[in-house]
Coordinates of C-alpha atoms and ligand atoms in Angstrom, one line a residue:
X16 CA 206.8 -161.6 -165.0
X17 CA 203.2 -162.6 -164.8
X18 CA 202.6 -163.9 -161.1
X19 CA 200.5 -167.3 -162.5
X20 CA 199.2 -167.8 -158.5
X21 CA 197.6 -164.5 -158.9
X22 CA 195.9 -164.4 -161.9
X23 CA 192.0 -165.1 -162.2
X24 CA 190.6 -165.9 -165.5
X25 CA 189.8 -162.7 -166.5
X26 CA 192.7 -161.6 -166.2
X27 CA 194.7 -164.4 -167.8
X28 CA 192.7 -163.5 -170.7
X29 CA 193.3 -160.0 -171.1
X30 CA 197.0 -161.4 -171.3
X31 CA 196.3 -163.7 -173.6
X32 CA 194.8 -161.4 -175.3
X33 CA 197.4 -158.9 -175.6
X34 CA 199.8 -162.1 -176.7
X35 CA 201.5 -161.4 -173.0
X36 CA 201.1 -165.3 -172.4
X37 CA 200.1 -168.1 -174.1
X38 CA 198.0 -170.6 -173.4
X39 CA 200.4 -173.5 -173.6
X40 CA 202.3 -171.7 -170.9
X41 CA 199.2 -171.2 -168.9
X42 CA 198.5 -174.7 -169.0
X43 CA 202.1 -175.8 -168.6
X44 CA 202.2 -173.8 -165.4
X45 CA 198.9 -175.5 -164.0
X46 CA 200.9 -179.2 -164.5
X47 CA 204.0 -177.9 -162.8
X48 CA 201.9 -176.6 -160.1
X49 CA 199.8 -180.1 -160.1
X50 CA 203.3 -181.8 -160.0
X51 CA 204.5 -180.0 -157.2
X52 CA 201.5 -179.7 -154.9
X53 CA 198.9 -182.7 -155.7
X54 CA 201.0 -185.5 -154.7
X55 CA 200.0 -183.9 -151.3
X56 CA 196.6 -182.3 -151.8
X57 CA 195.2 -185.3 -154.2
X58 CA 192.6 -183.2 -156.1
X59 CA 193.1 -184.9 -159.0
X60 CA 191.8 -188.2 -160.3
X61 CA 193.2 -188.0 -163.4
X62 CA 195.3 -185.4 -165.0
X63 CA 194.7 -185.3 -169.2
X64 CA 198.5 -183.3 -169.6
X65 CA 198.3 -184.8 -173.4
X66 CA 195.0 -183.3 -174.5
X67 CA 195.6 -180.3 -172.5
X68 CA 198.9 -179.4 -174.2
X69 CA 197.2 -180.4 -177.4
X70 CA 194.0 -178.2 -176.7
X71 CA 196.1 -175.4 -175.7
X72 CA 198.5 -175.7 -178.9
X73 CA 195.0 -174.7 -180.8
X74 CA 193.8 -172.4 -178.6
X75 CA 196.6 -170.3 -178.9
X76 CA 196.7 -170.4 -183.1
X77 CA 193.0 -169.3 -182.7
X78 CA 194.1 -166.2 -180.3
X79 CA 196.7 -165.3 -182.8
X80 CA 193.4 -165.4 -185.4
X81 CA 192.0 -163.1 -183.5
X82 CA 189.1 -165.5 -182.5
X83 CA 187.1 -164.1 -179.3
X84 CA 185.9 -166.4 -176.9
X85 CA 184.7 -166.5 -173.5
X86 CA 187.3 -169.0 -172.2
X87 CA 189.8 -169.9 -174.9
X88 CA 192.9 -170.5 -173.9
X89 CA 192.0 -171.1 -170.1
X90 CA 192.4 -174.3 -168.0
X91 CA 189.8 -175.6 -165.7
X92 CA 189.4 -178.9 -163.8
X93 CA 186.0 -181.0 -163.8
X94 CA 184.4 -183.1 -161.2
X95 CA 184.8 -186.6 -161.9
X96 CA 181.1 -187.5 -161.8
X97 CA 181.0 -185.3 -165.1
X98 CA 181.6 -186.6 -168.5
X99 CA 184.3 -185.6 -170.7
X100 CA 184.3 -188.1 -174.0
X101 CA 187.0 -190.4 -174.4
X102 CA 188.3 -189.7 -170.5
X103 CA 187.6 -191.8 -167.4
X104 CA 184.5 -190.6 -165.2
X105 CA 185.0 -192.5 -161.8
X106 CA 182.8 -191.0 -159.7
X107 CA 185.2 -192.1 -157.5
X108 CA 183.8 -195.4 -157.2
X109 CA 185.7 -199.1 -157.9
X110 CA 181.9 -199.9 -160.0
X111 CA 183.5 -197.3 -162.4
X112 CA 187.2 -196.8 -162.1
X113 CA 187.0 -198.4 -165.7
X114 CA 184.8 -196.6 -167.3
X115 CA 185.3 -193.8 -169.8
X116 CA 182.7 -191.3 -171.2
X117 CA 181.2 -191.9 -174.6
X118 CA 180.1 -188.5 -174.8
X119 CA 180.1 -185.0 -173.7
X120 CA 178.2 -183.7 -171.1
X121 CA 176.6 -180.8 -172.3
X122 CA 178.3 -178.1 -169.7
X123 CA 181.6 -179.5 -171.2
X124 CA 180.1 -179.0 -175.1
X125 CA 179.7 -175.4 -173.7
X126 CA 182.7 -175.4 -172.0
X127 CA 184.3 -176.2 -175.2
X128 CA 182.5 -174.3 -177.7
X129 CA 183.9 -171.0 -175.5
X130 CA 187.2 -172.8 -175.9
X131 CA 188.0 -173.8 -172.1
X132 CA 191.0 -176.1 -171.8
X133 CA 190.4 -179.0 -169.6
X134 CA 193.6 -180.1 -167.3
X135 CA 191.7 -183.2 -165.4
X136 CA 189.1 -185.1 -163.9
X137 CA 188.8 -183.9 -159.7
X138 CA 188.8 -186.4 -156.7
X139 CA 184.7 -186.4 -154.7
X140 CA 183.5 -188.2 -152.6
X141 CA 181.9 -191.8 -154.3
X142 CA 178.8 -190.9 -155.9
X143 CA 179.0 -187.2 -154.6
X144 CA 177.7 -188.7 -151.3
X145 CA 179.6 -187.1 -148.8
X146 CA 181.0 -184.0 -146.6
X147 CA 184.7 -184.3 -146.7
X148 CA 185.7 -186.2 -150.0
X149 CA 186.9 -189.2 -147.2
X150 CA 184.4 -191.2 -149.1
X151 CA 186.5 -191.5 -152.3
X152 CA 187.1 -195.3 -153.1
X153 CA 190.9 -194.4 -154.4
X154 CA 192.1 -191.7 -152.1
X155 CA 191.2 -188.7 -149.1
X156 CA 191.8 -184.8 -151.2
X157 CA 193.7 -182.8 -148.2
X158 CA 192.3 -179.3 -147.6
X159 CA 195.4 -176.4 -149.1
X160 CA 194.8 -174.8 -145.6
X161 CA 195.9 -177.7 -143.4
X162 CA 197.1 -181.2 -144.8
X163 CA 195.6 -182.6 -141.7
X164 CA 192.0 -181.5 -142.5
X165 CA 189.2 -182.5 -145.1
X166 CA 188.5 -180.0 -148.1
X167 CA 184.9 -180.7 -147.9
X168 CA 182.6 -182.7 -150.1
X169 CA 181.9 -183.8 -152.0
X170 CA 183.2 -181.6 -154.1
X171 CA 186.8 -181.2 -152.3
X172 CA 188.9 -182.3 -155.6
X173 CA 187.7 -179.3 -157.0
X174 CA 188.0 -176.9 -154.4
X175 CA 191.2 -177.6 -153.6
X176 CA 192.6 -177.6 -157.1
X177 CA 190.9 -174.3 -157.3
X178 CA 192.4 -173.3 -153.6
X179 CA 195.9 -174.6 -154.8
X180 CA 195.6 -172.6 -158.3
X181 CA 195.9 -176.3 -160.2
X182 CA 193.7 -174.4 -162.5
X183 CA 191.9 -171.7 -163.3
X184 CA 188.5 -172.7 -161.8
X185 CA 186.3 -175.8 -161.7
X186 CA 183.4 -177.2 -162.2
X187 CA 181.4 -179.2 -159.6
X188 CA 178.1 -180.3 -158.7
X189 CA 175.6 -180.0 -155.6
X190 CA 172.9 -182.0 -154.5
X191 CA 173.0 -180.8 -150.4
X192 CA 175.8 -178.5 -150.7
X193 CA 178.7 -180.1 -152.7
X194 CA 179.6 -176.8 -154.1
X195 CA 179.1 -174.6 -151.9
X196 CA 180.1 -176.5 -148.1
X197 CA 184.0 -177.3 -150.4
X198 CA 184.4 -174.0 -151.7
X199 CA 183.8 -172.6 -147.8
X200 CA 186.3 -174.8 -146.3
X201 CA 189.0 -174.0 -149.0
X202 CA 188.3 -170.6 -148.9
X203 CA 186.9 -170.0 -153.0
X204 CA 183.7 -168.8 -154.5
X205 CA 181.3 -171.6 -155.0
X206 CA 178.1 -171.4 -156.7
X207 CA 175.0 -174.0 -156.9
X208 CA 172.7 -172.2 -159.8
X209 CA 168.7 -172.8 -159.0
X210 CA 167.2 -176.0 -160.5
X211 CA 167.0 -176.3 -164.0
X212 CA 169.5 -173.3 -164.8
X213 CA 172.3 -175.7 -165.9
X214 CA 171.6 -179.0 -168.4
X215 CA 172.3 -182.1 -166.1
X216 CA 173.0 -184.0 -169.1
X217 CA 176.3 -186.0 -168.9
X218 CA 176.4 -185.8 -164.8
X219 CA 176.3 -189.0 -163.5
X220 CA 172.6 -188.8 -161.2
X221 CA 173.1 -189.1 -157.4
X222 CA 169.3 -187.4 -156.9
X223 CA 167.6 -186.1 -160.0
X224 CA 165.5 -183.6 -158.7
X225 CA 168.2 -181.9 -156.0
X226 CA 171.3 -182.8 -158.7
X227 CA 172.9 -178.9 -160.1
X228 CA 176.1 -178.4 -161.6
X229 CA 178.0 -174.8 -160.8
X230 CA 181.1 -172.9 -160.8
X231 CA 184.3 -172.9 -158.5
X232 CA 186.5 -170.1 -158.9
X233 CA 188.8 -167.8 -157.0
X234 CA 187.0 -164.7 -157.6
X235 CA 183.1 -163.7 -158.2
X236 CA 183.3 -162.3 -161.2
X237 CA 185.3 -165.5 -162.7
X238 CA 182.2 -167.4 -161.3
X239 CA 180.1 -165.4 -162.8
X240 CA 181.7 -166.1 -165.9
X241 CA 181.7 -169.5 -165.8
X242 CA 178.3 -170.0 -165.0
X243 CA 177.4 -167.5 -167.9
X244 CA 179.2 -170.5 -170.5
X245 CA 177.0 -173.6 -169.1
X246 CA 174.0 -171.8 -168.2
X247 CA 170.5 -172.2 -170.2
X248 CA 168.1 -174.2 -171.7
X249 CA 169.1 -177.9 -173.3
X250 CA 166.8 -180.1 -174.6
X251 CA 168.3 -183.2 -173.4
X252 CA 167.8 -182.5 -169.9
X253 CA 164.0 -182.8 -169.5
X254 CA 164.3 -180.2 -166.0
X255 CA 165.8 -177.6 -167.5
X256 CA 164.2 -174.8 -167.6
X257 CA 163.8 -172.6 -171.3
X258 CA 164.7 -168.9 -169.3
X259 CA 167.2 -165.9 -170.4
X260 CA 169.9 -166.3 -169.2
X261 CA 171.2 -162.7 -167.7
X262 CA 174.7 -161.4 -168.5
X263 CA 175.9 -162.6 -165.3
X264 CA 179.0 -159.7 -165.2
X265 CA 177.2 -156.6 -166.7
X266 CA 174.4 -157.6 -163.8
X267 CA 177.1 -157.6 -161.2
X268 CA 178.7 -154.4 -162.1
X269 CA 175.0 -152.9 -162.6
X270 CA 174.4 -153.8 -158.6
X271 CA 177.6 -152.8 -157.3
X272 CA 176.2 -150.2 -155.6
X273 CA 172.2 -151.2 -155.2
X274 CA 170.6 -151.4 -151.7
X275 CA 169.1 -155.0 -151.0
X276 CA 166.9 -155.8 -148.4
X277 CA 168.6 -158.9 -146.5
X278 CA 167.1 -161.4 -144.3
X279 CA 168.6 -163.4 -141.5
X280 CA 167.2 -166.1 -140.9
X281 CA 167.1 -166.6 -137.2
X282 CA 167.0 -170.7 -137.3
X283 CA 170.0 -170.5 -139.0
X284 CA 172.0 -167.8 -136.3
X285 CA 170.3 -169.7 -133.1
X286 CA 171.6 -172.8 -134.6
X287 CA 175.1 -173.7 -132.9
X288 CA 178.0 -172.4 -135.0
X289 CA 181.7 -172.2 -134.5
X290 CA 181.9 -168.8 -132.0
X291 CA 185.0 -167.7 -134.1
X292 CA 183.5 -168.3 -137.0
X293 CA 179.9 -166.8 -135.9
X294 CA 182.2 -163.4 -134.8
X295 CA 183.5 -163.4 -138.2
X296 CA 180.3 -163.5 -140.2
X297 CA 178.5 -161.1 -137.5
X298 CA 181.6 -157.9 -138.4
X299 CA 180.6 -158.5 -141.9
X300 CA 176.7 -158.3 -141.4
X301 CA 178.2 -154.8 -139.5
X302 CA 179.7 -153.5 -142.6
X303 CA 176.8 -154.5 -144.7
X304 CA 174.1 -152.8 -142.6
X305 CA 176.2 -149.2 -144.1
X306 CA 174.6 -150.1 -147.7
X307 CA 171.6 -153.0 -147.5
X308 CA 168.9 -153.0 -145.0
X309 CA 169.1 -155.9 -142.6
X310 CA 166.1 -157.8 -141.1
X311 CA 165.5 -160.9 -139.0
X312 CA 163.3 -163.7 -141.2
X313 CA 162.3 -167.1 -139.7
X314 CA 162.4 -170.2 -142.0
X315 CA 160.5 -172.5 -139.6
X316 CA 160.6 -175.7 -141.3
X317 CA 164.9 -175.7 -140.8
X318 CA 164.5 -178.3 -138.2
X319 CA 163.1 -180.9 -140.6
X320 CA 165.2 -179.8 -143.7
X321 CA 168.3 -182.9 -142.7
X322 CA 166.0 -185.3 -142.0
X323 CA 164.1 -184.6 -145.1
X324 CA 166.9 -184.4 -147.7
X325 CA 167.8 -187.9 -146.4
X326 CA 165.0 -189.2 -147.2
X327 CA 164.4 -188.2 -150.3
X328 CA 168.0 -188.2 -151.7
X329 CA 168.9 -191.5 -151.0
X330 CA 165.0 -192.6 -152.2
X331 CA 166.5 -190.9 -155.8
X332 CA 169.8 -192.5 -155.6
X333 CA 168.5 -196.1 -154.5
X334 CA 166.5 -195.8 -158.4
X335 CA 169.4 -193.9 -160.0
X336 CA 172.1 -196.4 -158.8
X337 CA 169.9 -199.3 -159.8
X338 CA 171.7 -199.7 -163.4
X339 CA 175.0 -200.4 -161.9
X340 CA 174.4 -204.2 -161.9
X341 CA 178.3 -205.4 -163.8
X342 CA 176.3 -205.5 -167.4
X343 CA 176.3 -202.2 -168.4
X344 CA 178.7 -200.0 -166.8
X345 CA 182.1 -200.6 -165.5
X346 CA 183.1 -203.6 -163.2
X347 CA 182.0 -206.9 -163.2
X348 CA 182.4 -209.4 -160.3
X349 CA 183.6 -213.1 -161.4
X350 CA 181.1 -215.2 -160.6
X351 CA 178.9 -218.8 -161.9
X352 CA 175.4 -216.6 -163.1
X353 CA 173.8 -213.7 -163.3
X354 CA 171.7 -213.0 -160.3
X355 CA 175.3 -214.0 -158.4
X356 CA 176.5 -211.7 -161.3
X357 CA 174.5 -208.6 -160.2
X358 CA 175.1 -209.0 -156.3
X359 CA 178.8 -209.7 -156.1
X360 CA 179.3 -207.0 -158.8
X361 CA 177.1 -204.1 -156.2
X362 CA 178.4 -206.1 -152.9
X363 CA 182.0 -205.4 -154.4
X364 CA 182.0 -202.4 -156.7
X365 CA 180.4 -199.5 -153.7
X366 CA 181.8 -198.2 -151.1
X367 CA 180.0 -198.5 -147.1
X368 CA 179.0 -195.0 -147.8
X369 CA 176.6 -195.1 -151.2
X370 CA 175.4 -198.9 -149.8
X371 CA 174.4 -197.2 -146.7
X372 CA 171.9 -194.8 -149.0
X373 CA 171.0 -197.5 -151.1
X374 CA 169.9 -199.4 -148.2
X375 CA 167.8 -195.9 -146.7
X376 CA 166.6 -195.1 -150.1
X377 CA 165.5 -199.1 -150.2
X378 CA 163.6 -199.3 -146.8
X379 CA 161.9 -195.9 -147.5
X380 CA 160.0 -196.2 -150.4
X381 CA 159.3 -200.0 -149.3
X382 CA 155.6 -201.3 -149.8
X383 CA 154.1 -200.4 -146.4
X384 CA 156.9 -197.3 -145.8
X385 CA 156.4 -194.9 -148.8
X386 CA 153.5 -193.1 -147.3
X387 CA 155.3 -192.6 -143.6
X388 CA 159.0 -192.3 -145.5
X389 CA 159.0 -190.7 -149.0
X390 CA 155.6 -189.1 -149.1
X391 CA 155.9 -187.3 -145.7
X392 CA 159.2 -186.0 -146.6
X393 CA 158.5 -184.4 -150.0
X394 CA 155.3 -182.6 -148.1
X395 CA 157.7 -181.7 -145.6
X396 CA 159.9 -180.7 -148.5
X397 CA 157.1 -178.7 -149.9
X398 CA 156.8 -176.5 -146.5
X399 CA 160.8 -175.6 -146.6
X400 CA 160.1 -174.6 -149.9
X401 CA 156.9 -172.7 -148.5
X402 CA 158.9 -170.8 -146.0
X403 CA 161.6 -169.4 -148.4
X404 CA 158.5 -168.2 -151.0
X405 CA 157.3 -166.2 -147.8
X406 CA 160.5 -165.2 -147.1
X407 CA 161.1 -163.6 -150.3
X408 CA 158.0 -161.4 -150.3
X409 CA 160.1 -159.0 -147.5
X410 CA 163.3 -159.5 -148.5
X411 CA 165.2 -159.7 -151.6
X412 CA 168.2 -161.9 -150.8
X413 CA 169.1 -164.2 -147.5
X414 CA 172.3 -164.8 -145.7
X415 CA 173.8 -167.5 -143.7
X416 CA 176.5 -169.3 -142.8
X417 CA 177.8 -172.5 -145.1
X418 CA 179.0 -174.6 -142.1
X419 CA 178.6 -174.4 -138.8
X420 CA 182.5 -175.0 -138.0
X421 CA 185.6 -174.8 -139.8
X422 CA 186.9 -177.3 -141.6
X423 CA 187.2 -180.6 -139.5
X424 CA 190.4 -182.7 -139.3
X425 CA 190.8 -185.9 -141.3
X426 CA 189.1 -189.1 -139.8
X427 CA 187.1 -187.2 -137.0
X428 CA 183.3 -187.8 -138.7
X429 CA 183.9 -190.4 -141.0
X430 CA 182.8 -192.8 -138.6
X431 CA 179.8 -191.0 -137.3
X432 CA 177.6 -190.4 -140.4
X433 CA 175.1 -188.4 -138.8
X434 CA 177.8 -186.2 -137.7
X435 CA 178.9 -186.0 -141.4
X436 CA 175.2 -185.4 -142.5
X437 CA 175.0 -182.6 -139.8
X438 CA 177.7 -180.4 -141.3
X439 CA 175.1 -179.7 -144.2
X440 CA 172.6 -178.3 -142.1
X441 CA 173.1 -174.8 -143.9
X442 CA 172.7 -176.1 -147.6
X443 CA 170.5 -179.1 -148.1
X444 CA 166.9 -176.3 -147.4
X445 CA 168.5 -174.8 -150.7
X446 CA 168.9 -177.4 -152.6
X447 CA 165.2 -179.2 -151.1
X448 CA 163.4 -175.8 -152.4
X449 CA 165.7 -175.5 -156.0
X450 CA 167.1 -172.0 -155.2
X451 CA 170.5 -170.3 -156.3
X452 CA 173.3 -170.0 -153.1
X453 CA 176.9 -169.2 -153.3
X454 CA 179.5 -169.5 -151.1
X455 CA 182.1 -166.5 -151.0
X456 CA 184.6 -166.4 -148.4
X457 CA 185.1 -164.0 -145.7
X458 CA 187.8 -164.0 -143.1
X459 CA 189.9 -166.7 -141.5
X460 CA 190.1 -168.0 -138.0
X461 CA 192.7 -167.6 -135.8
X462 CA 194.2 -171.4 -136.5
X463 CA 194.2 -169.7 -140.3
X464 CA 191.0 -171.5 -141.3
X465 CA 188.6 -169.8 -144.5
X466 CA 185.2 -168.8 -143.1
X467 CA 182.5 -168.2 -146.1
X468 CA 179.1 -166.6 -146.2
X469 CA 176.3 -167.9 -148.0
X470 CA 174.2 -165.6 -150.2
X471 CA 170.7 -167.3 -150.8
X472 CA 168.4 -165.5 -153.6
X473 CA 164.8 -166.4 -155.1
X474 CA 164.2 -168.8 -158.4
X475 CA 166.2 -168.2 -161.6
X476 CA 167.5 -164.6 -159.9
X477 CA 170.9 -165.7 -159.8
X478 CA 172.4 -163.0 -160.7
X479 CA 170.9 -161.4 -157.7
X480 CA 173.0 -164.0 -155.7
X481 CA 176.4 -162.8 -157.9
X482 CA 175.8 -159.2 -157.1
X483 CA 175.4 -158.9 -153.1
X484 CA 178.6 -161.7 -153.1
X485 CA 180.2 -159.3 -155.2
X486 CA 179.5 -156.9 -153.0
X487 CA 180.3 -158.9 -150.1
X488 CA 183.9 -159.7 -152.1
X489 CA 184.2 -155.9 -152.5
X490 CA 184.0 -155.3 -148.6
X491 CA 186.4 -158.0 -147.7
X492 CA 189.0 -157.1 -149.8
X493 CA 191.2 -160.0 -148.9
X494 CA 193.0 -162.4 -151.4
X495 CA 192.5 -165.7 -150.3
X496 CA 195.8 -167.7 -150.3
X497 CA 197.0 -170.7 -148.8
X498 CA 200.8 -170.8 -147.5
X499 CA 201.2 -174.2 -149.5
X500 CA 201.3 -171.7 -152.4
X501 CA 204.4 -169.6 -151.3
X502 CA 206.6 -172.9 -150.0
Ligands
LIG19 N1 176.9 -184.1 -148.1 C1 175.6 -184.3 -148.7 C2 175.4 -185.8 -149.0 O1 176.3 -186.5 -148.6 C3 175.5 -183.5 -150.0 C4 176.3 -184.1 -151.1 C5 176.1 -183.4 -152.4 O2 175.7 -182.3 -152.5 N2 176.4 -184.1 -153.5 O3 174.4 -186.2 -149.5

């Protein structure tokens, strides 16, 4: 009897491959598991069981073809701020809740075209602005761990679906650390690839030049995978960037053994962190120092990195959001003409959260404000950058925490947004300077919490990121399961 909490995707698809399984049952598995878990985790926005069935149904007659594909046969669950044609993409926002794609995004042509199944759209936080997916217009995703805590953000539909093994793996996106601060508190691998490895075409644009789509899965090597599908060069994403892509999983076996040079940056350790959680990461730093040499680097700029990114994102998002005026897209306020039209449709149709931003990004790149808002923080942005650059002439790779604490209970930062902002302290310098980071998970605190690590690397040397978590996932040797999955 296959044990279908176990299985990764490679695996399931050595047993599909042998005709062991099928994918119908695969995916009939996933929506009994979604039955009997999500009307308490609420991962999922919307659950497709029709076209899933229906996609599975083909995948298997192509498997019994013989056909070979990367993912055929396997279901996986997709952020909602991702389109999927002919399903609803909600961001979950009311300015949306009616809207349903036109088109494929392009990851999800990819997706696809290697014959991935997909079960649903996942629950984020509105817009993807957000730390605990609290900020979803329809409902609050619970983290597998703890009912009473958040699964991150904004990202946390897909983690926990992920977490709770209501699919195979996921596909999210990360702007200040949407992928990777989720995947930490639900205790899976989370990737954000470097700018411009992965189209953007078909996301729906928080802030264009921070915006990446990645991989969520339970394992490294089924990230690895995934990101291998939606990686490279598309021509209707004007920032992505026309590189080889690497075979993400020969790569990873190819460095299972190297030696890396490793830096720490010291803003990051004198930074106030969780002492569990900073005992944690410290034993595995121990175990590394037996392979990889270790070394103390200083990314001065840290300080200004929050402060920065929020600038600068909501500047993007004020612009992006603009076209959400009750003509084009989605909802549409009742009201005598069109100017009354536009601002009962915005006043109605967003959430406190994504006005707040609209309101910063508004104010700083005012007439009079640009130069001491928006220009000064993409100089800034340019130092941050500056500092990792430096960095990566002594080392080859960088590791840090993804959090400074565990994940929080429900309703303890939603009212204090800077608190909120403040739990992305370790991601947003990534995202400001366009680099690959993962988060892989390590240990778990004594109130049975995950604890992650995140593996920083240079431009478009993601695979370099893959390897020392693979590594990393080698020397913890832990599966990762929550007890909501044995009741
Ligand atoms: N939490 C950050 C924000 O609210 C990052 C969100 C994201 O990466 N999409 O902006």
């Amino acid at each position: 009897m296959t044990d279908f909490k176990e299985l990764t995707i490679l695996e399931a698809l050595k047993l599909l491959e042998k005709g062991k399984i099928s994918s119908k049952e695969l995916v009939e598995e996933t929506l009994k598991q979604i039955k009997k878990v999500d009307p308490q985790i609420k991962a999922y926005i919307y659950v497709d069981e029709e076209g899933a069935i229906k996609s599975a149904e083909e995948a298997d007659r192509l498997i019994q073809k013989g056909e070979k594909k990367k993912l055929l046969g396997i279901p996986i669950s997709i952020k909602d701020n991702i389109c999927i044609k002919g399903l609803p993409t909600t961001c979950a926002s009311k300015i949306l809740q009616n809207f349903v794609a036109p088109y494929n995004a392009t990851v999800i042509e990819r997706l696809k075209a290697e014959g991935a199944i997909f079960i649903g759209k996942t629950n984020l936080d509105e817009f993807a602005m957000g730390s605990s997916t609290e900020n979803s217009a329809f409902f609050p995703t619970r983290n597998p761990w703890d009912l009473e805590r958040v699964p991150g953000g904004s990202s946390g539909g897909s983690a926990a679906a992920v977490a709770s093994r209501m699919g195979l793996g996921s596909l999210g996106s990360d702007t200040g650390g949407s992928i990777r601060q989720p995947a930490a508190f639900c205790g899976v691998v989370g990737m954000k690839p470097t700018y411009g490895l992965v189209s953007r075409f078909g996301l729906v644009a928080f802030a264009s030049s921070l915006d990446q789509i990645g991989p969520f899965a339970t394992t490294v090597e089924d990230t690895a995978l995934l990101l291998q599908v939606i990686a490279g060069h598309d021509p209707k994403d004007s920032t992505s960037a026309s590189v080889e892509v690497p075979d993400f999983l020969k790569s990873i076996k190819e460095h299972e053994k190297t030696s890396f040079k490793i830096g720490l940056p010291k803003e990051y350790f004198e930074s106030e962190i969780d002492s569990e959680m900073a005992k944690i990461i410290l034993e595995i730093i121990e175990k590394l120092k037996k392979r990889h040499k270790i070394k103390e680097i200083s990314l001065p700029h840290t300080e200004y990195a929050v402060a920065t990114y929020y600038i600068i994102a909501p500047a993007e998002a004020f612009s992006n959001l603009a076209r959400y005026d009750g003509v084009k897209y989605g909802f549409r306020a009742e009201s005598k003409n069109l100017i009354e039209m536009y601002k009962k449709s915005r006043a109605l149709g967003f959430g406190k959260e994504v006005k707040r931003r609209i309101m910063l990004g508004a104010y700083a790149l005012s007439a009079g404000y640009y130069d001491a808002f928006y220009l000064k923080a993409s100089k800034v942005r340019t130092l941050i950058l500056h500092d990792f650059l430096e960095a990566f002439k002594e080392v080859d790779l960088i590791l840090t925490p993804v959090t400074p604490t565990p994940p929080f209970k429900i309703g303890e930062k939603i009212s204090d947004p800077l608190q909120m902002y403040l739990s992305d302290i370790f991601t947003i310098p990534v995202n400001l300077a366009g680099l690959p980071g993962i988060s892989v998970p390590v240990g778990l605190t004594s109130d049975n919490l995950p604890v992650a690590v995140q593996a920083i690397g240079p431009h478009f040397r993601d695979e370099l990121v893959l390897s020392l978590a693979y590594q990393i996932e080698k020397e913890v040797n832990k599966k990762f399961v929550p007890s909501i999955l044995s009741e």
